[in-house]
């Protein structure tokens, strides 16, 4: 007997036409729902462009609607709801507050946190989407899974822990907040076969495991790693370092957005982007031009700013929500055989640097630096002296050289890096080589940018 390919074979193997039909039915209902239940947020936005729900008759009409939600709009809506209704969950809250049974938030380290709300129904979607994601990565009921995301942080914290438990796996909620020593102690004692966390956590474990446990990460027994929260699994060199560091573990990329609507990469030799695993719950791959905000034709290879729309979330449903990532869409079939569309995340719209007309993603810079390991450690920072996106060349970058290099080798490496960045990414870099381990490490998201203008005041 062969094992099933998907967690939910019926939903995950539907044809594009079947999905399209299902999506439209749900979308039509959802448009009416948010219009009726959000008198301070969604309804005025429809009214402002003269679009009554009944006027939206097809996907093309839907795609002509403007961006309706973003982080900035959320912040304002949270303030208004705090004043008007005495809760910070935003005027886009479409369900009665007593039906909201789960809340999580952003960290709140840079200003007030953003809150996300779930009804019981919404949580079931969260659990279902993660089960589909993790099943495709090979995680099965009964597996012990080390959870290394920040527990209080974002949708990857508690929502993933509960989703793993709901699918029958055994999450070990070590959490990034407890630090690397505690996490490795949990790993030593519980012997997980899978790890979920950020790519930088996976790399940090490889680096620290020999010191803390006295043996390499390859002996932890972890066979599957599903990362999220930052590019990494899609970067060839990071991928190589993580899979080798964990002794041939399989590495998958995932992305859940704020509502637990998971997506996951497949086990193809080359990174194929992430498969959308829950097309009947949301549209992940709507694209607009980041400058004009006009819709971009949804063709194979198209690149644009992503908008997410959920079809049946009740509490705080995203609708034409600009979440700030630049995506590339792939509509042609994947070599792995799984149906449906895929996408790659190119970086944050806000992170996109403009070095005298040349568009540069910090993640792409990191990829180049990574390709020089072990002569570099892979750690780097782009140093910005003024707010992005405009940067006057040369672009300043700090790069950690690898252990054991002598001065002349460091200088040669620096010259090679400048040439490689110029050749591959077309910008001129001013590189400062710094000692191994001198840049701060993080168990959360890998930091790529250092802002000197923020420290100045
Ligand atoms: Zn695939």
Coordinates of C-alpha atoms and ligand atoms in Angstrom, one line a residue:
X1 CA 0.0 0.0 0.0
X2 CA 1.4 3.3 -1.0
X3 CA 1.2 6.2 1.5
X4 CA -1.1 9.1 0.5
X5 CA 0.6 12.1 -1.1
X6 CA -1.3 14.8 0.7
X7 CA -2.9 15.4 4.1
X8 CA -6.1 16.2 2.4
X9 CA -6.1 14.3 -0.8
X10 CA -9.5 15.5 -2.0
X11 CA -8.8 19.2 -1.6
X12 CA -5.1 19.1 -2.6
X13 CA -5.5 17.3 -5.9
X14 CA -8.3 19.3 -7.5
X15 CA -7.8 20.6 -11.0
X16 CA -7.2 24.3 -11.7
X17 CA -10.8 24.7 -13.0
X18 CA -12.4 23.0 -9.9
X19 CA -10.3 25.3 -7.6
X20 CA -11.2 28.4 -9.6
X21 CA -14.9 27.6 -9.3
X22 CA -14.7 26.9 -5.6
X23 CA -12.7 30.1 -5.0
X24 CA -15.3 32.2 -6.8
X25 CA -18.2 30.8 -4.8
X26 CA -16.5 31.5 -1.5
X27 CA -15.1 34.9 -2.6
X28 CA -18.6 36.1 -3.6
X29 CA -20.0 35.1 -0.1
X30 CA -17.0 36.6 1.7
X31 CA -17.2 40.0 -0.1
X32 CA -20.8 40.3 1.1
X33 CA -19.8 39.1 4.6
X34 CA -17.0 41.7 5.1
X35 CA -19.2 44.5 3.6
X36 CA -22.0 43.7 6.0
X37 CA -19.9 43.2 9.1
X38 CA -17.3 45.9 8.9
X39 CA -19.1 49.2 8.7
X40 CA -16.0 51.2 9.8
X41 CA -13.4 49.5 7.7
X42 CA -14.2 47.4 4.6
X43 CA -17.6 48.9 3.7
X44 CA -16.4 52.5 3.3
X45 CA -13.5 51.2 1.2
X46 CA -15.9 49.5 -1.2
X47 CA -18.2 52.6 -1.2
X48 CA -15.2 54.9 -1.9
X49 CA -14.6 53.2 -5.3
X50 CA -18.3 52.8 -6.0
X51 CA -18.2 49.0 -5.9
X52 CA -21.2 47.4 -4.2
X53 CA -20.6 43.6 -3.6
X54 CA -23.3 42.8 -6.2
X55 CA -21.2 44.7 -8.9
X56 CA -18.2 42.4 -8.4
X57 CA -19.1 39.6 -10.8
X58 CA -15.8 37.9 -11.7
X59 CA -12.1 37.7 -10.8
X60 CA -11.3 40.5 -13.1
X61 CA -13.7 42.8 -11.3
X62 CA -12.2 41.7 -8.0
X63 CA -8.7 42.4 -9.2
X64 CA -9.7 46.0 -10.2
X65 CA -10.5 46.7 -6.5
X66 CA -7.8 48.8 -4.8
X67 CA -5.5 47.5 -2.0
X68 CA -7.9 47.4 1.0
X69 CA -5.6 46.5 3.9
X70 CA -2.0 46.9 4.8
X71 CA 0.1 47.2 8.0
X72 CA -0.2 50.9 8.1
X73 CA -4.0 50.8 7.6
X74 CA -4.2 48.1 10.4
X75 CA -2.4 50.4 12.8
X76 CA -4.9 53.1 12.3
X77 CA -7.8 50.7 12.5
X78 CA -6.5 49.4 15.8
X79 CA -6.4 52.9 17.3
X80 CA -9.9 53.6 16.1
X81 CA -11.3 50.3 17.5
X82 CA -9.5 51.0 20.9
X83 CA -11.2 54.3 21.2
X84 CA -14.5 53.4 19.8
X85 CA -15.0 49.8 20.9
X86 CA -12.5 49.4 23.7
X87 CA -10.4 46.7 22.1
X88 CA -7.3 46.8 19.9
X89 CA -8.4 44.2 17.3
X90 CA -9.1 46.7 14.6
X91 CA -12.2 47.9 12.9
X92 CA -11.8 45.1 10.4
X93 CA -13.0 42.7 13.1
X94 CA -16.0 41.2 11.4
X95 CA -17.1 38.7 14.0
X96 CA -18.5 39.4 17.5
X97 CA -15.7 39.8 20.0
X98 CA -17.2 36.9 22.1
X99 CA -16.5 34.6 19.2
X100 CA -12.8 35.5 19.1
X101 CA -11.1 32.7 21.0
X102 CA -7.4 33.1 20.0
X103 CA -5.2 36.2 19.5
X104 CA -1.6 36.5 18.6
X105 CA 0.4 39.6 17.9
X106 CA 3.6 40.8 16.3
X107 CA 6.5 41.3 18.8
X108 CA 5.8 45.0 19.4
X109 CA 9.5 45.7 19.7
X110 CA 9.2 48.6 17.1
X111 CA 6.0 50.3 18.3
X112 CA 2.7 48.8 19.3
X113 CA 2.1 45.2 18.3
X114 CA -0.4 44.3 15.6
X115 CA -3.1 41.9 16.8
X116 CA -4.6 39.0 14.8
X117 CA -7.8 37.4 15.8
X118 CA -9.3 34.0 15.2
X119 CA -12.7 32.3 15.8
X120 CA -12.9 28.6 16.2
X121 CA -13.6 28.3 12.5
X122 CA -10.5 30.4 11.7
X123 CA -8.3 28.2 13.9
X124 CA -9.5 25.1 12.1
X125 CA -8.2 26.6 8.9
X126 CA -4.9 27.4 10.6
X127 CA -4.6 23.7 11.7
X128 CA -5.7 22.3 8.4
X129 CA -3.2 24.5 6.3
X130 CA -0.3 23.6 8.6
X131 CA -1.1 19.9 8.5
X132 CA -1.1 20.1 4.7
X133 CA 2.3 22.0 4.8
X134 CA 4.0 19.6 7.2
X135 CA 2.6 16.5 5.6
X136 CA 4.2 17.5 2.3
X137 CA 7.5 18.0 4.1
X138 CA 7.2 14.4 5.5
X139 CA 6.1 15.1 9.0
X140 CA 3.6 12.5 10.2
X141 CA 1.4 11.9 13.2
X142 CA 3.7 10.5 16.0
X143 CA 6.8 12.5 14.9
X144 CA 8.5 14.6 17.6
X145 CA 8.9 18.1 16.2
X146 CA 11.2 20.7 17.8
X147 CA 9.5 24.0 17.6
X148 CA 12.1 26.8 17.6
X149 CA 10.1 29.9 16.5
X150 CA 9.4 32.6 19.0
X151 CA 6.4 31.2 20.9
X152 CA 4.9 34.6 21.6
X153 CA 5.8 35.8 18.2
X154 CA 3.6 36.0 15.2
X155 CA 1.7 33.2 13.6
X156 CA 4.7 30.9 13.8
X157 CA 4.5 30.6 17.5
X158 CA 1.6 29.1 19.4
X159 CA -0.5 28.6 16.2
X160 CA 2.1 26.2 14.8
X161 CA 2.4 24.3 18.1
X162 CA -1.4 23.8 18.3
X163 CA -1.5 22.9 14.5
X164 CA 1.2 20.2 15.0
X165 CA -0.7 18.7 17.9
X166 CA -3.9 18.8 16.0
X167 CA -2.4 16.8 13.2
X168 CA -1.2 14.2 15.7
X169 CA 2.5 15.2 15.8
X170 CA 4.3 15.8 19.1
X171 CA 5.5 19.4 19.2
X172 CA 8.3 20.3 21.7
X173 CA 7.6 23.9 22.3
X174 CA 11.2 25.0 23.1
X175 CA 10.6 28.4 21.5
X176 CA 13.3 30.8 20.5
X177 CA 12.9 33.1 23.5
X178 CA 14.5 30.5 25.8
X179 CA 17.8 30.8 23.9
X180 CA 20.0 28.3 22.1
X181 CA 21.3 26.3 25.1
X182 CA 17.9 25.5 26.4
X183 CA 16.7 24.6 22.9
X184 CA 19.6 22.2 22.4
X185 CA 19.0 20.7 25.8
X186 CA 15.4 20.0 24.7
X187 CA 16.7 18.5 21.5
X188 CA 19.1 16.2 23.4
X189 CA 16.5 15.0 25.8
X190 CA 13.5 14.6 23.4
X191 CA 15.3 13.4 20.3
X192 CA 13.1 15.2 17.7
X193 CA 13.1 13.9 14.1
X194 CA 12.0 17.3 12.7
X195 CA 12.8 20.9 13.4
X196 CA 10.6 24.0 12.6
X197 CA 12.2 27.5 12.9
X198 CA 13.8 30.2 11.0
X199 CA 16.7 29.5 8.6
X200 CA 19.0 31.5 10.9
X201 CA 18.0 29.3 13.8
X202 CA 19.0 26.2 11.8
X203 CA 22.3 27.7 11.0
X204 CA 22.8 28.8 14.6
X205 CA 22.2 25.3 15.8
X206 CA 24.8 24.0 13.4
X207 CA 27.3 26.6 14.8
X208 CA 26.5 26.1 18.5
X209 CA 25.7 22.4 18.8
X210 CA 29.4 21.1 19.1
X211 CA 30.1 23.6 21.9
X212 CA 26.9 23.1 23.8
X213 CA 26.3 19.4 23.4
X214 CA 29.7 18.2 22.5
X215 CA 28.6 16.7 19.2
X216 CA 27.7 18.1 15.8
X217 CA 24.1 19.0 14.7
X218 CA 24.3 16.0 12.3
X219 CA 24.0 13.7 15.3
X220 CA 20.8 15.3 16.6
X221 CA 18.7 12.8 14.6
X222 CA 16.8 15.6 12.8
X223 CA 15.7 14.3 9.4
X224 CA 13.3 17.1 8.3
X225 CA 13.6 20.9 8.7
X226 CA 10.8 23.2 7.7
X227 CA 11.9 26.8 7.9
X228 CA 9.9 30.0 7.6
X229 CA 10.1 33.7 8.3
X230 CA 13.1 34.6 6.1
X231 CA 14.6 33.5 2.8
X232 CA 17.1 30.7 3.2
X233 CA 15.8 27.4 2.0
X234 CA 15.5 28.9 -1.5
X235 CA 19.1 30.1 -1.4
X236 CA 21.3 27.4 -2.8
X237 CA 24.2 28.0 -0.5
X238 CA 22.2 28.3 2.7
X239 CA 20.3 25.2 1.7
X240 CA 23.5 23.3 1.2
X241 CA 24.9 24.4 4.5
X242 CA 21.8 23.5 6.5
X243 CA 21.2 20.1 4.9
X244 CA 24.9 19.2 5.2
X245 CA 25.1 20.6 8.7
X246 CA 22.2 18.3 9.8
X247 CA 23.8 15.3 8.2
X248 CA 21.6 15.1 5.0
X249 CA 18.3 16.3 6.5
X250 CA 15.7 17.4 4.1
X251 CA 15.0 21.1 4.1
X252 CA 11.7 22.7 3.2
X253 CA 10.7 26.3 2.9
X254 CA 7.3 27.4 4.2
X255 CA 5.4 30.7 4.5
X256 CA 2.1 31.1 6.4
X257 CA 1.5 34.9 6.4
X258 CA -0.5 36.3 9.4
X259 CA -3.4 33.9 9.1
X260 CA -1.8 30.5 9.1
X261 CA -2.5 30.0 5.4
X262 CA 0.5 27.8 4.8
X263 CA 2.6 27.2 1.7
X264 CA 5.5 24.8 1.3
X265 CA 8.3 24.0 -1.1
X266 CA 8.8 20.5 -2.5
X267 CA 11.5 17.9 -2.5
X268 CA 12.8 18.8 -6.0
X269 CA 16.5 18.9 -6.6
X270 CA 16.3 22.6 -7.4
X271 CA 14.2 25.0 -5.4
X272 CA 10.9 25.5 -7.2
X273 CA 9.3 28.1 -4.9
X274 CA 6.5 27.2 -2.5
X275 CA 3.3 25.3 -3.5
X276 CA 0.1 27.0 -2.5
X277 CA -1.5 24.3 -0.3
X278 CA -4.8 25.9 0.5
X279 CA -6.2 27.5 -2.6
X280 CA -9.8 27.0 -1.4
X281 CA -9.1 29.2 1.6
X282 CA -7.3 32.1 0.1
X283 CA -5.5 33.7 -2.8
X284 CA -1.9 34.1 -2.1
X285 CA -0.6 35.0 -5.5
X286 CA -2.5 38.2 -6.5
X287 CA 0.2 40.6 -7.7
X288 CA 0.3 44.4 -8.1
X289 CA 3.0 46.7 -9.3
X290 CA 4.7 48.0 -6.1
X291 CA 4.9 51.6 -7.5
X292 CA 1.5 52.1 -9.3
X293 CA -0.4 49.4 -7.3
X294 CA -2.0 48.3 -10.6
X295 CA -2.7 44.6 -11.1
X296 CA 0.0 42.6 -12.9
X297 CA -1.1 39.8 -15.3
X298 CA -0.9 36.5 -13.5
X299 CA 1.5 34.8 -15.8
X300 CA 4.3 32.2 -15.3
X301 CA 7.3 34.2 -13.9
X302 CA 5.4 37.4 -13.1
X303 CA 6.9 39.5 -10.3
X304 CA 5.0 41.9 -8.1
X305 CA 3.9 42.9 -4.7
X306 CA 1.7 40.2 -3.2
X307 CA -1.8 40.7 -2.0
X308 CA -3.6 38.1 0.2
X309 CA -7.4 37.5 0.3
X310 CA -8.9 34.9 2.6
X311 CA -12.2 33.4 1.5
X312 CA -13.7 32.2 4.7
X313 CA -12.0 33.7 7.7
X314 CA -14.5 35.3 10.1
X315 CA -12.6 37.3 12.7
X316 CA -10.2 39.7 11.0
X317 CA -10.2 38.5 7.4
X318 CA -7.5 39.8 5.1
X319 CA -9.0 41.2 1.9
X320 CA -6.7 42.6 -0.8
X321 CA -4.1 42.9 1.9
X322 CA -0.7 44.2 0.9
X323 CA 1.6 42.2 3.2
X324 CA 4.8 43.8 1.9
X325 CA 6.5 40.9 0.1
X326 CA 7.7 40.8 -3.5
X327 CA 6.6 37.5 -5.0
X328 CA 7.3 35.7 -8.2
X329 CA 4.5 33.5 -9.5
X330 CA 4.9 30.1 -11.2
X331 CA 1.9 28.7 -13.0
X332 CA 3.5 26.0 -15.0
X333 CA 3.5 22.4 -13.6
X334 CA 6.3 21.6 -11.1
X335 CA 8.7 18.8 -11.7
X336 CA 7.5 17.2 -8.4
X337 CA 4.1 16.5 -9.9
X338 CA 2.0 18.3 -7.3
X339 CA -0.7 20.5 -8.9
X340 CA -1.4 24.2 -8.4
X341 CA 0.5 27.4 -8.5
X342 CA 3.8 28.2 -6.7
X343 CA 5.6 31.4 -5.7
X344 CA 9.0 32.5 -4.6
X345 CA 9.5 35.4 -2.1
X346 CA 12.0 37.9 -3.5
X347 CA 12.2 40.0 -0.4
X348 CA 10.3 42.8 1.4
X349 CA 9.0 45.6 -0.7
X350 CA 10.4 47.9 2.0
X351 CA 13.8 46.2 1.9
X352 CA 14.3 46.8 -1.8
X353 CA 17.3 49.1 -2.1
X354 CA 17.8 51.3 -5.0
X355 CA 21.6 51.8 -5.6
X356 CA 21.6 54.5 -8.2
X357 CA 18.9 52.9 -10.3
X358 CA 20.0 49.3 -9.6
X359 CA 17.4 47.3 -7.6
X360 CA 19.1 45.3 -4.9
X361 CA 17.5 42.8 -2.4
X362 CA 19.5 42.3 0.8
X363 CA 18.7 38.6 0.6
X364 CA 20.4 38.4 -2.9
X365 CA 23.5 40.0 -1.4
X366 CA 23.5 37.5 1.4
X367 CA 23.3 34.7 -1.2
X368 CA 26.5 35.9 -2.9
X369 CA 28.3 36.2 0.5
X370 CA 27.1 32.7 1.4
X371 CA 28.5 31.3 -1.8
X372 CA 32.0 32.1 -0.4
X373 CA 31.7 29.9 2.7
X374 CA 33.8 28.6 4.4
X375 CA 36.0 31.6 3.5
X376 CA 33.2 33.8 4.8
X377 CA 31.0 32.7 7.8
X378 CA 27.9 33.7 5.8
X379 CA 27.1 36.5 8.3
X380 CA 26.9 40.0 6.8
X381 CA 25.2 43.3 7.3
X382 CA 24.4 46.0 4.8
X383 CA 25.2 49.3 6.5
X384 CA 22.7 52.1 5.7
X385 CA 23.7 55.6 6.7
X386 CA 20.3 57.1 5.5
X387 CA 16.8 55.7 5.2
X388 CA 16.2 53.3 2.2
X389 CA 15.4 52.7 -0.5
X390 CA 17.8 55.2 -2.2
X391 CA 21.5 54.5 -1.6
X392 CA 24.4 56.3 -3.1
X393 CA 27.0 53.9 -4.3
X394 CA 29.1 52.2 -3.1
X395 CA 26.8 50.1 -0.9
X396 CA 28.6 49.5 2.4
X397 CA 28.6 45.9 3.6
X398 CA 30.3 44.2 6.6
X399 CA 31.3 40.6 5.9
X400 CA 32.6 38.1 8.4
X401 CA 35.6 36.2 7.1
X402 CA 36.0 32.6 8.0
X403 CA 38.2 31.3 10.8
X404 CA 41.9 30.8 10.0
X405 CA 42.4 33.2 7.2
X406 CA 45.5 35.3 7.1
X407 CA 45.6 39.0 6.2
X408 CA 46.5 38.6 2.6
X409 CA 43.8 36.0 2.1
X410 CA 41.2 38.3 3.7
X411 CA 42.2 41.1 1.3
X412 CA 41.9 38.8 -1.7
X413 CA 38.6 37.6 -0.5
X414 CA 37.4 41.2 -0.2
X415 CA 38.4 41.9 -3.8
X416 CA 36.7 38.8 -5.0
X417 CA 33.5 39.7 -3.2
X418 CA 33.4 43.1 -4.7
X419 CA 33.9 41.6 -8.2
X420 CA 31.2 39.0 -7.7
X421 CA 28.6 41.4 -6.4
X422 CA 29.4 43.8 -9.3
X423 CA 29.1 40.9 -11.8
X424 CA 26.0 39.2 -10.4
X425 CA 24.0 42.1 -8.9
X426 CA 25.5 45.0 -10.8
X427 CA 26.2 47.3 -8.0
X428 CA 29.5 48.6 -6.5
X429 CA 30.2 47.5 -2.9
X430 CA 32.5 48.9 -0.3
X431 CA 33.3 45.9 1.9
X432 CA 34.6 45.9 5.4
X433 CA 35.9 42.5 6.4
X434 CA 35.2 41.8 10.1
X435 CA 36.3 38.9 12.4
X436 CA 34.3 35.7 12.6
X437 CA 31.5 35.8 15.3
X438 CA 31.7 39.6 15.6
X439 CA 28.3 40.3 14.2
X440 CA 25.4 39.6 16.5
X441 CA 23.6 36.3 16.0
X442 CA 19.9 35.8 16.4
X443 CA 17.6 32.8 17.0
X444 CA 14.8 34.8 15.4
X445 CA 15.0 36.4 12.0
X446 CA 18.5 36.8 10.4
X447 CA 19.3 40.4 10.4
X448 CA 20.7 41.7 7.1
X449 CA 20.7 45.5 7.6
X450 CA 22.4 47.8 10.1
X451 CA 21.0 51.3 10.2
X452 CA 23.5 53.8 11.5
X453 CA 21.1 56.7 11.1
X454 CA 18.8 55.2 13.7
X455 CA 21.6 54.9 16.3
X456 CA 22.6 58.5 15.7
X457 CA 19.8 60.0 17.8
Ligands
LIG1 ZN1 7.0 21.0 -6.6

